[in-house]
Amino acid sequence: MGLAAVLVVLIATTTPGYGQARVTLQVAIAADVNVVEVHRNFLGVAFSKNHPHVTVHAVGTGTGEAASRAIYTKLKAQADAGRRNWDIDVALVSMRYASQMVRENLLYRYVPELQFAPYVVGPDTVRAFGVDVKGYVVPMFKNQIAIAYNPRFVAQPPKTFAELEAWVRANPRRFGYNGIKGGVSGIGFVMAWVYYKTGRYELFTQGPFDKANDRIIRSAIEQLRDFNRNVVITSGNAGTLDALNRAEIWMGAVWVDQLVAWKNEGRMNPEITPVLIAPGLPIYPLYLTVPREAANRDWAVKYIDLVANPQIQAKVIVEQFGWYPGIDPNRVMPLVSPAARALLFKGVTPEDLARYSQQMPIGEYYDAILLAYEEIVR
């Protein structure tokens, strides 16, 4: 029995019947093609099998923050035009743009209506970029930035950013990351660097914003400019993984999920291992949201409830794609196979995640750090 069929069986006893009017549920996805395929080939199929009159139409808008901005721009235009029945029912967007849409009253507060609402937990479901997002968002999955290394060349991986700096000085151009123009994993590395150099993690993630902190931000970025002289700036997260695979670099900043997925597909040296180093690196969930005037709002809520089902999280999110659960891991991990659990937590343990997972800074500091990078590092 294929995975899609398994999912139909899993949810058949938990999803009640509904009205019979034909519905096309429009799902806009600001993420890589593999995330789009999850909705098209697994979640959408399973949902439609149990609700034959509902067709899930999943469309990707690209990757990175630009993809989420495209969805935001479309919804904002419909809101400004006073239009009702907006043409996106479910939007999977980044933490940054979800928080912006909450602040601008573009989203529907749907989480209390979910069957699995009690499992939507964690600080990232409460505040994001300084905005109260509680009730508006469910992480589809959580994605951690980590330092991946090749044990053939790195016998003792660094445990801290200070050790990483020393290693890079001793091994020039053997460490890589994708800067700030090649995707969020590179942006996250830059944010983590600033946290490390300034010691202002709490201030930058909780506020308040004070422009007077520009001075210490720019000092941290000047040190990053010097660090970058000995590193390779890759073309993206995939570029970092490719360079690791070819042993062109021996360490790099990567998304854990893509590393695990490539291993599952046999595309990656299985020896490449992720580690989380002190004081930490950001975890960056993608949020399932419902636009305020979604034409099929009730069905959108039902669809997200499917994604938040612990069995779906275990079989699809963790086992199939190697992502960390989007909902309470205590409800999901007991349902995951031992082999999948071992692969997911190889190198980065649940204790590491609890200790070293960080949030992105609030919007004003986020922008200030990126601006400093563009002006100083280039």
mmCIF file of C-alpha atoms in Angstrom:
data_model
loop_
_atom_site.group_PDB
_atom_site.id
_atom_site.type_symbol
_atom_site.label_atom_id
_atom_site.label_comp_id
_atom_site.label_asym_id
_atom_site.label_seq_id
_atom_site.Cartn_x
_atom_site.Cartn_y
_atom_site.Cartn_z
ATOM 1 C CA MET A 1 0.000 0.000 0.000
ATOM 2 C CA GLY A 2 1.461 3.375 -1.041
ATOM 3 C CA LEU A 3 1.900 6.258 1.330
ATOM 4 C CA ALA A 4 -1.063 8.184 -0.081
ATOM 5 C CA ALA A 5 -3.303 5.152 0.446
ATOM 6 C CA VAL A 6 -1.983 4.750 3.974
ATOM 7 C CA LEU A 7 -2.849 8.367 4.664
ATOM 8 C CA VAL A 8 -6.380 7.880 3.409
ATOM 9 C CA VAL A 9 -6.815 4.993 5.827
ATOM 10 C CA LEU A 10 -5.284 7.014 8.645
ATOM 11 C CA ILE A 11 -7.645 9.936 8.308
ATOM 12 C CA ALA A 12 -10.755 8.095 7.162
ATOM 13 C CA THR A 13 -11.844 7.442 10.716
ATOM 14 C CA THR A 14 -10.992 10.900 12.005
ATOM 15 C CA THR A 15 -12.499 13.170 9.358
ATOM 16 C CA PRO A 16 -16.283 13.625 9.373
ATOM 17 C CA GLY A 17 -18.359 14.033 6.247
ATOM 18 C CA TYR A 18 -19.221 17.466 4.919
ATOM 19 C CA GLY A 19 -21.427 19.196 2.366
ATOM 20 C CA GLN A 20 -21.493 18.004 -1.226
ATOM 21 C CA ALA A 21 -21.066 21.256 -3.210
ATOM 22 C CA ARG A 22 -18.012 21.028 -5.441
ATOM 23 C CA VAL A 23 -15.056 22.947 -4.053
ATOM 24 C CA THR A 24 -11.576 23.748 -5.330
ATOM 25 C CA LEU A 25 -9.328 24.520 -2.411
ATOM 26 C CA GLN A 26 -6.594 26.911 -3.491
ATOM 27 C CA VAL A 27 -3.333 26.266 -1.624
ATOM 28 C CA ALA A 28 -0.439 28.702 -2.271
ATOM 29 C CA ILE A 29 2.968 27.470 -1.165
ATOM 30 C CA ALA A 30 6.032 29.654 -0.693
ATOM 31 C CA ALA A 31 8.606 26.874 -0.504
ATOM 32 C CA ASP A 32 10.733 24.453 -2.483
ATOM 33 C CA VAL A 33 9.188 22.147 -5.050
ATOM 34 C CA ASN A 34 9.337 19.192 -2.650
ATOM 35 C CA VAL A 35 6.924 20.975 -0.310
ATOM 36 C CA VAL A 36 4.577 21.667 -3.219
ATOM 37 C CA GLU A 37 4.719 17.989 -4.167
ATOM 38 C CA VAL A 38 3.758 16.967 -0.610
ATOM 39 C CA HIS A 39 0.527 18.911 -0.969
ATOM 40 C CA ARG A 40 -0.162 17.724 -4.504
ATOM 41 C CA ASN A 41 0.752 14.070 -4.194
ATOM 42 C CA PHE A 42 0.077 13.175 -0.563
ATOM 43 C CA LEU A 43 -1.937 15.631 1.504
ATOM 44 C CA GLY A 44 -4.193 16.837 -1.296
ATOM 45 C CA VAL A 45 -4.833 13.299 -2.540
ATOM 46 C CA ALA A 46 -5.642 12.043 0.934
ATOM 47 C CA PHE A 47 -7.963 14.968 1.621
ATOM 48 C CA SER A 48 -9.853 14.544 -1.647
ATOM 49 C CA LYS A 49 -10.213 10.800 -1.163
ATOM 50 C CA ASN A 50 -12.130 11.485 2.014
ATOM 51 C CA HIS A 51 -13.957 14.495 0.562
ATOM 52 C CA PRO A 52 -14.497 13.570 -3.113
ATOM 53 C CA HIS A 53 -16.199 16.868 -3.898
ATOM 54 C CA VAL A 54 -13.123 18.858 -2.785
ATOM 55 C CA THR A 55 -10.151 19.259 -5.143
ATOM 56 C CA VAL A 56 -6.917 20.553 -3.670
ATOM 57 C CA HIS A 57 -5.082 22.822 -6.124
ATOM 58 C CA ALA A 58 -1.573 23.419 -4.809
ATOM 59 C CA VAL A 59 0.609 26.059 -6.480
ATOM 60 C CA GLY A 60 4.168 26.995 -5.611
ATOM 61 C CA THR A 61 5.303 30.616 -5.708
ATOM 62 C CA GLY A 62 9.006 29.896 -5.491
ATOM 63 C CA THR A 63 11.556 29.852 -2.694
ATOM 64 C CA GLY A 64 12.965 32.240 -0.138
ATOM 65 C CA GLU A 65 11.350 35.366 1.251
ATOM 66 C CA ALA A 66 10.421 36.558 -2.252
ATOM 67 C CA ALA A 67 7.979 33.647 -2.562
ATOM 68 C CA SER A 68 6.177 34.613 0.640
ATOM 69 C CA ARG A 69 6.223 38.261 -0.382
ATOM 70 C CA ALA A 70 4.421 37.317 -3.618
ATOM 71 C CA ILE A 71 1.560 35.784 -1.618
ATOM 72 C CA TYR A 72 1.457 38.740 0.761
ATOM 73 C CA THR A 73 1.340 41.194 -2.152
ATOM 74 C CA LYS A 74 -1.575 39.344 -3.764
ATOM 75 C CA LEU A 75 -3.619 39.248 -0.546
ATOM 76 C CA LYS A 76 -2.824 42.869 0.275
ATOM 77 C CA ALA A 77 -4.004 43.963 -3.179
ATOM 78 C CA GLN A 78 -7.310 42.121 -2.743
ATOM 79 C CA ALA A 79 -7.766 43.635 0.706
ATOM 80 C CA ASP A 80 -6.990 47.149 -0.530
ATOM 81 C CA ALA A 81 -9.478 46.692 -3.364
ATOM 82 C CA GLY A 82 -12.197 45.752 -0.878
ATOM 83 C CA ARG A 83 -12.653 42.405 -2.593
ATOM 84 C CA ARG A 84 -14.526 39.568 -0.860
ATOM 85 C CA ASN A 85 -13.872 35.860 -1.388
ATOM 86 C CA TRP A 86 -10.119 36.073 -1.890
ATOM 87 C CA ASP A 87 -8.688 33.473 -4.250
ATOM 88 C CA ILE A 88 -6.215 31.854 -1.842
ATOM 89 C CA ASP A 89 -7.688 29.525 0.802
ATOM 90 C CA VAL A 90 -4.508 28.241 2.458
ATOM 91 C CA ALA A 91 -1.159 30.032 2.325
ATOM 92 C CA LEU A 92 2.090 28.434 3.457
ATOM 93 C CA VAL A 93 4.385 31.367 4.166
ATOM 94 C CA SER A 94 7.497 32.299 6.063
ATOM 95 C CA MET A 95 7.520 33.441 9.659
ATOM 96 C CA ARG A 96 8.339 36.970 8.591
ATOM 97 C CA TYR A 97 5.446 37.437 6.180
ATOM 98 C CA ALA A 98 2.944 35.575 8.370
ATOM 99 C CA SER A 99 3.681 38.020 11.179
ATOM 100 C CA GLN A 100 3.355 40.940 8.802
ATOM 101 C CA MET A 101 -0.011 39.658 7.559
ATOM 102 C CA VAL A 102 -1.261 39.247 11.141
ATOM 103 C CA ARG A 103 -0.185 42.810 11.913
ATOM 104 C CA GLU A 104 -2.041 44.078 8.831
ATOM 105 C CA ASN A 105 -5.215 42.059 9.565
ATOM 106 C CA LEU A 106 -4.918 39.896 6.458
ATOM 107 C CA LEU A 107 -5.312 36.524 8.209
ATOM 108 C CA TYR A 108 -8.165 34.605 9.826
ATOM 109 C CA ARG A 109 -7.677 33.402 13.438
ATOM 110 C CA TYR A 110 -8.540 29.770 12.792
ATOM 111 C CA VAL A 111 -6.439 27.636 15.141
ATOM 112 C CA PRO A 112 -9.056 27.466 17.956
ATOM 113 C CA GLU A 113 -11.355 25.665 15.475
ATOM 114 C CA LEU A 114 -8.883 22.809 14.873
ATOM 115 C CA GLN A 115 -9.398 19.370 16.351
ATOM 116 C CA PHE A 116 -5.649 19.247 16.945
ATOM 117 C CA ALA A 117 -5.316 22.801 18.292
ATOM 118 C CA PRO A 118 -3.967 21.586 21.691
ATOM 119 C CA TYR A 119 -0.937 20.183 19.838
ATOM 120 C CA VAL A 120 -0.011 23.559 18.332
ATOM 121 C CA VAL A 121 2.665 24.517 20.839
ATOM 122 C CA GLY A 122 6.000 26.310 21.139
ATOM 123 C CA PRO A 123 7.133 29.935 21.345
ATOM 124 C CA ASP A 124 7.086 30.284 17.558
ATOM 125 C CA THR A 125 3.308 29.709 17.589
ATOM 126 C CA VAL A 126 2.892 32.599 20.031
ATOM 127 C CA ARG A 127 5.178 35.357 18.774
ATOM 128 C CA ALA A 128 7.042 35.843 15.510
ATOM 129 C CA PHE A 129 9.090 38.872 14.530
ATOM 130 C CA GLY A 130 7.703 40.671 17.562
ATOM 131 C CA VAL A 131 4.040 40.072 16.590
ATOM 132 C CA ASP A 132 1.466 38.058 18.576
ATOM 133 C CA VAL A 133 0.587 35.286 16.084
ATOM 134 C CA LYS A 134 -1.143 32.917 18.496
ATOM 135 C CA GLY A 135 -4.229 31.411 16.863
ATOM 136 C CA TYR A 136 -3.258 32.456 13.331
ATOM 137 C CA VAL A 137 -0.526 29.960 12.471
ATOM 138 C CA VAL A 138 0.291 26.249 12.492
ATOM 139 C CA PRO A 139 3.836 25.275 11.519
ATOM 140 C CA MET A 140 3.652 22.676 8.742
ATOM 141 C CA PHE A 141 7.086 21.571 9.908
ATOM 142 C CA LYS A 142 10.084 23.103 11.624
ATOM 143 C CA ASN A 143 13.363 23.472 9.878
ATOM 144 C CA GLN A 144 16.651 23.920 11.678
ATOM 145 C CA ILE A 145 19.812 25.530 10.343
ATOM 146 C CA ALA A 146 22.887 23.568 11.417
ATOM 147 C CA ILE A 147 26.557 23.138 10.610
ATOM 148 C CA ALA A 148 27.087 20.038 8.464
ATOM 149 C CA TYR A 149 30.543 18.472 8.327
ATOM 150 C CA ASN A 150 32.366 15.670 6.571
ATOM 151 C CA PRO A 151 33.945 13.421 9.249
ATOM 152 C CA ARG A 152 36.548 12.267 6.728
ATOM 153 C CA PHE A 153 38.160 15.709 7.007
ATOM 154 C CA VAL A 154 36.781 17.031 10.300
ATOM 155 C CA ALA A 155 37.603 14.704 13.157
ATOM 156 C CA GLN A 156 36.316 17.025 15.858
ATOM 157 C CA PRO A 157 33.490 19.325 14.716
ATOM 158 C CA PRO A 158 33.210 22.678 16.479
ATOM 159 C CA LYS A 159 30.921 23.015 19.455
ATOM 160 C CA THR A 160 30.812 26.806 19.446
ATOM 161 C CA PHE A 161 31.033 29.715 17.019
ATOM 162 C CA ALA A 162 34.419 30.572 18.535
ATOM 163 C CA GLU A 163 35.689 27.086 17.646
ATOM 164 C CA LEU A 164 34.226 27.470 14.154
ATOM 165 C CA GLU A 165 36.110 30.757 13.691
ATOM 166 C CA ALA A 166 39.355 29.109 14.742
ATOM 167 C CA TRP A 167 38.753 26.140 12.434
ATOM 168 C CA VAL A 168 38.060 28.404 9.445
ATOM 169 C CA ARG A 169 41.267 30.367 10.066
ATOM 170 C CA ALA A 170 43.203 27.084 10.092
ATOM 171 C CA ASN A 171 41.342 25.674 7.066
ATOM 172 C CA PRO A 172 40.721 28.544 4.627
ATOM 173 C CA ARG A 173 37.947 28.061 2.049
ATOM 174 C CA ARG A 174 36.834 24.750 3.513
ATOM 175 C CA PHE A 175 33.714 26.238 5.106
ATOM 176 C CA GLY A 176 30.766 27.467 3.038
ATOM 177 C CA TYR A 177 27.422 29.168 3.416
ATOM 178 C CA ASN A 178 25.147 31.026 1.029
ATOM 179 C CA GLY A 179 25.432 34.616 2.245
ATOM 180 C CA ILE A 180 22.159 36.581 2.353
ATOM 181 C CA LYS A 181 21.117 36.339 -1.293
ATOM 182 C CA GLY A 182 21.067 32.547 -1.658
ATOM 183 C CA GLY A 183 18.253 31.661 0.742
ATOM 184 C CA VAL A 184 17.232 31.720 4.367
ATOM 185 C CA SER A 185 19.844 29.259 5.635
ATOM 186 C CA GLY A 186 22.509 31.860 4.819
ATOM 187 C CA ILE A 187 20.454 34.643 6.370
ATOM 188 C CA GLY A 188 20.011 32.525 9.482
ATOM 189 C CA PHE A 189 23.762 31.975 9.724
ATOM 190 C CA VAL A 190 24.299 35.748 9.563
ATOM 191 C CA MET A 191 21.713 36.345 12.305
ATOM 192 C CA ALA A 192 23.323 33.687 14.495
ATOM 193 C CA TRP A 193 26.717 35.295 13.949
ATOM 194 C CA VAL A 194 25.364 38.657 15.144
ATOM 195 C CA TYR A 195 23.799 37.012 18.221
ATOM 196 C CA TYR A 196 27.148 35.376 18.975
ATOM 197 C CA LYS A 197 29.228 38.510 18.520
ATOM 198 C CA THR A 198 26.901 40.923 20.322
ATOM 199 C CA GLY A 199 25.401 38.699 23.030
ATOM 200 C CA ARG A 200 22.073 40.502 22.402
ATOM 201 C CA TYR A 201 19.878 37.565 21.419
ATOM 202 C CA GLU A 202 17.084 38.441 23.832
ATOM 203 C CA LEU A 203 17.048 42.082 22.770
ATOM 204 C CA PHE A 204 17.104 41.339 19.044
ATOM 205 C CA THR A 205 14.320 38.740 19.240
ATOM 206 C CA GLN A 206 12.095 40.413 21.818
ATOM 207 C CA GLY A 207 12.748 44.129 21.307
ATOM 208 C CA PRO A 208 12.236 46.943 21.773
ATOM 209 C CA PHE A 209 13.974 48.207 18.668
ATOM 210 C CA ASP A 210 16.505 50.952 19.285
ATOM 211 C CA LYS A 211 18.485 52.325 16.360
ATOM 212 C CA ALA A 212 21.336 53.036 18.774
ATOM 213 C CA ASN A 213 22.184 49.306 18.496
ATOM 214 C CA ASP A 214 23.263 49.843 14.875
ATOM 215 C CA ARG A 215 26.789 50.399 16.137
ATOM 216 C CA ILE A 216 27.186 46.942 17.692
ATOM 217 C CA ILE A 217 25.428 45.304 14.742
ATOM 218 C CA ARG A 218 27.828 46.915 12.293
ATOM 219 C CA SER A 219 30.797 45.895 14.451
ATOM 220 C CA ALA A 220 29.615 42.261 14.332
ATOM 221 C CA ILE A 221 29.148 42.435 10.558
ATOM 222 C CA GLU A 222 32.622 43.919 10.090
ATOM 223 C CA GLN A 223 33.990 40.841 11.868
ATOM 224 C CA LEU A 224 31.850 38.653 9.594
ATOM 225 C CA ARG A 225 33.382 40.406 6.579
ATOM 226 C CA ASP A 226 36.805 39.316 7.840
ATOM 227 C CA PHE A 227 35.528 35.779 8.509
ATOM 228 C CA ASN A 228 34.125 35.597 4.967
ATOM 229 C CA ARG A 229 37.582 36.120 3.471
ATOM 230 C CA ASN A 230 38.340 32.509 4.352
ATOM 231 C CA VAL A 231 35.006 30.933 3.392
ATOM 232 C CA VAL A 232 33.165 29.962 0.197
ATOM 233 C CA ILE A 233 29.900 31.773 -0.539
ATOM 234 C CA THR A 234 27.738 29.163 -2.270
ATOM 235 C CA SER A 235 24.844 29.652 -4.693
ATOM 236 C CA GLY A 236 22.237 28.416 -2.213
ATOM 237 C CA ASN A 237 21.477 25.681 0.283
ATOM 238 C CA ALA A 238 21.644 23.082 -2.487
ATOM 239 C CA GLY A 239 24.940 24.606 -3.576
ATOM 240 C CA THR A 240 26.343 24.158 -0.083
ATOM 241 C CA LEU A 241 25.223 20.515 -0.012
ATOM 242 C CA ASP A 242 26.684 19.913 -3.471
ATOM 243 C CA ALA A 243 30.018 21.407 -2.387
ATOM 244 C CA LEU A 244 29.994 19.192 0.721
ATOM 245 C CA ASN A 245 29.165 16.160 -1.390
ATOM 246 C CA ARG A 246 32.061 16.851 -3.744
ATOM 247 C CA ALA A 247 34.372 17.524 -0.758
ATOM 248 C CA GLU A 248 35.096 21.008 -2.126
ATOM 249 C CA ILE A 249 34.222 22.246 1.337
ATOM 250 C CA TRP A 250 34.363 20.233 4.534
ATOM 251 C CA MET A 251 31.808 22.148 6.579
ATOM 252 C CA GLY A 252 28.836 24.332 5.753
ATOM 253 C CA ALA A 253 25.661 25.949 7.087
ATOM 254 C CA VAL A 254 22.634 23.978 5.819
ATOM 255 C CA TRP A 255 18.985 23.181 6.437
ATOM 256 C CA VAL A 256 18.791 19.872 8.292
ATOM 257 C CA ASP A 257 15.663 18.807 6.372
ATOM 258 C CA GLN A 258 17.292 19.071 2.941
ATOM 259 C CA LEU A 259 20.346 17.201 4.189
ATOM 260 C CA VAL A 260 18.126 14.375 5.503
ATOM 261 C CA ALA A 261 15.962 14.365 2.360
ATOM 262 C CA TRP A 262 19.016 14.079 0.099
ATOM 263 C CA LYS A 263 20.298 11.209 2.205
ATOM 264 C CA ASN A 264 16.900 9.495 1.904
ATOM 265 C CA GLU A 265 17.109 9.905 -1.871
ATOM 266 C CA GLY A 266 20.655 8.559 -2.058
ATOM 267 C CA ARG A 267 21.919 11.930 -3.356
ATOM 268 C CA MET A 268 24.125 12.731 -0.380
ATOM 269 C CA ASN A 269 27.206 11.234 1.226
ATOM 270 C CA PRO A 270 25.582 9.510 4.221
ATOM 271 C CA GLU A 271 28.561 10.405 6.371
ATOM 272 C CA ILE A 272 27.834 14.143 6.229
ATOM 273 C CA THR A 273 26.548 14.989 9.710
ATOM 274 C CA PRO A 274 24.838 18.090 11.147
ATOM 275 C CA VAL A 275 25.700 19.664 14.499
ATOM 276 C CA LEU A 276 24.239 22.585 16.411
ATOM 277 C CA ILE A 277 26.840 24.877 17.910
ATOM 278 C CA ALA A 278 26.592 27.321 20.809
ATOM 279 C CA PRO A 279 25.086 29.818 21.263
ATOM 280 C CA GLY A 280 22.791 28.478 18.551
ATOM 281 C CA LEU A 281 21.303 28.855 15.090
ATOM 282 C CA PRO A 282 17.755 29.762 14.018
ATOM 283 C CA ILE A 283 14.922 27.361 13.487
ATOM 284 C CA TYR A 284 12.529 28.720 10.891
ATOM 285 C CA PRO A 285 9.072 27.208 10.559
ATOM 286 C CA LEU A 286 6.827 27.620 7.561
ATOM 287 C CA TYR A 287 3.342 28.571 8.700
ATOM 288 C CA LEU A 288 0.019 27.313 7.422
ATOM 289 C CA THR A 289 -2.316 30.303 7.376
ATOM 290 C CA VAL A 290 -5.858 31.095 6.247
ATOM 291 C CA PRO A 291 -6.419 34.476 4.579
ATOM 292 C CA ARG A 292 -9.097 36.572 6.277
ATOM 293 C CA GLU A 293 -11.496 36.478 3.323
ATOM 294 C CA ALA A 294 -10.645 33.027 1.953
ATOM 295 C CA ALA A 295 -13.491 31.877 -0.303
ATOM 296 C CA ASN A 296 -13.421 28.351 1.196
ATOM 297 C CA ARG A 297 -12.406 29.178 4.720
ATOM 298 C CA ASP A 298 -14.146 26.256 6.444
ATOM 299 C CA TRP A 299 -12.521 23.745 4.112
ATOM 300 C CA ALA A 300 -9.175 25.465 4.587
ATOM 301 C CA VAL A 301 -9.456 24.858 8.328
ATOM 302 C CA LYS A 302 -10.333 21.200 7.706
ATOM 303 C CA TYR A 303 -7.339 20.818 5.408
ATOM 304 C CA ILE A 304 -4.912 22.278 7.934
ATOM 305 C CA ASP A 305 -6.380 19.983 10.581
ATOM 306 C CA LEU A 306 -5.313 17.114 8.343
ATOM 307 C CA VAL A 307 -1.740 18.421 8.235
ATOM 308 C CA ALA A 308 -1.750 18.846 12.033
ATOM 309 C CA ASN A 309 -2.879 15.246 12.577
ATOM 310 C CA PRO A 310 -0.073 13.533 14.580
ATOM 311 C CA GLN A 311 -0.268 10.468 12.326
ATOM 312 C CA ILE A 312 0.200 12.607 9.218
ATOM 313 C CA GLN A 313 3.017 14.475 10.900
ATOM 314 C CA ALA A 314 4.725 11.167 11.750
ATOM 315 C CA LYS A 315 4.310 9.407 8.400
ATOM 316 C CA VAL A 316 4.704 12.351 6.007
ATOM 317 C CA ILE A 317 6.522 15.188 7.745
ATOM 318 C CA VAL A 318 9.068 13.115 9.659
ATOM 319 C CA GLU A 319 9.371 9.701 7.981
ATOM 320 C CA GLN A 320 8.862 10.672 4.350
ATOM 321 C CA PHE A 321 10.589 14.053 4.229
ATOM 322 C CA GLY A 322 12.849 14.226 7.287
ATOM 323 C CA TRP A 323 11.394 17.426 8.725
ATOM 324 C CA TYR A 324 10.984 18.141 12.420
ATOM 325 C CA PRO A 325 7.330 17.994 13.535
ATOM 326 C CA GLY A 326 5.334 21.183 13.206
ATOM 327 C CA ILE A 327 3.162 20.301 16.205
ATOM 328 C CA ASP A 328 3.959 18.986 19.685
ATOM 329 C CA PRO A 329 6.782 16.437 19.139
ATOM 330 C CA ASN A 330 5.623 14.481 22.186
ATOM 331 C CA ARG A 331 2.483 13.588 20.188
ATOM 332 C CA VAL A 332 4.343 12.747 16.998
ATOM 333 C CA MET A 333 7.625 11.028 17.791
ATOM 334 C CA PRO A 334 6.073 7.923 19.445
ATOM 335 C CA LEU A 335 4.411 7.263 16.055
ATOM 336 C CA VAL A 336 7.695 7.520 14.081
ATOM 337 C CA SER A 337 9.687 4.427 13.132
ATOM 338 C CA PRO A 338 12.987 3.880 14.981
ATOM 339 C CA ALA A 339 14.942 4.097 11.700
ATOM 340 C CA ALA A 340 13.438 7.472 10.754
ATOM 341 C CA ARG A 341 13.948 8.790 14.273
ATOM 342 C CA ALA A 342 17.616 7.758 14.233
ATOM 343 C CA LEU A 343 18.231 9.455 10.877
ATOM 344 C CA LEU A 344 16.461 12.677 11.900
ATOM 345 C CA PHE A 345 18.372 13.025 15.138
ATOM 346 C CA LYS A 346 21.790 11.883 13.926
ATOM 347 C CA GLY A 347 24.122 14.656 15.050
ATOM 348 C CA VAL A 348 21.405 16.994 16.336
ATOM 349 C CA THR A 349 19.629 15.530 19.341
ATOM 350 C CA PRO A 350 16.317 16.663 20.852
ATOM 351 C CA GLU A 351 18.400 18.110 23.705
ATOM 352 C CA ASP A 352 20.466 20.124 21.204
ATOM 353 C CA LEU A 353 17.276 21.484 19.678
ATOM 354 C CA ALA A 354 15.944 22.496 23.081
ATOM 355 C CA ARG A 355 19.228 24.229 23.966
ATOM 356 C CA TYR A 356 20.426 25.777 20.721
ATOM 357 C CA SER A 357 17.377 26.500 18.540
ATOM 358 C CA GLN A 358 16.965 30.227 18.172
ATOM 359 C CA GLN A 359 14.382 32.548 16.673
ATOM 360 C CA MET A 360 14.945 35.135 13.977
ATOM 361 C CA PRO A 361 15.164 38.756 15.195
ATOM 362 C CA ILE A 362 12.172 41.079 15.152
ATOM 363 C CA GLY A 363 11.565 42.827 11.845
ATOM 364 C CA GLU A 364 13.420 46.071 12.546
ATOM 365 C CA TYR A 365 16.592 44.312 13.721
ATOM 366 C CA TYR A 366 16.280 41.749 10.898
ATOM 367 C CA ASP A 367 16.263 44.587 8.363
ATOM 368 C CA ALA A 368 19.086 46.425 10.143
ATOM 369 C CA ILE A 369 21.321 43.339 10.088
ATOM 370 C CA LEU A 370 20.666 42.640 6.401
ATOM 371 C CA LEU A 371 21.302 46.297 5.520
ATOM 372 C CA ALA A 372 24.580 46.266 7.434
ATOM 373 C CA TYR A 373 25.616 43.068 5.621
ATOM 374 C CA GLU A 374 24.815 44.576 2.214
ATOM 375 C CA GLU A 375 26.777 47.752 2.994
ATOM 376 C CA ILE A 376 29.786 46.191 4.704
ATOM 377 C CA VAL A 377 30.235 42.691 3.263
ATOM 378 C CA ARG A 378 28.676 43.070 -0.223
#
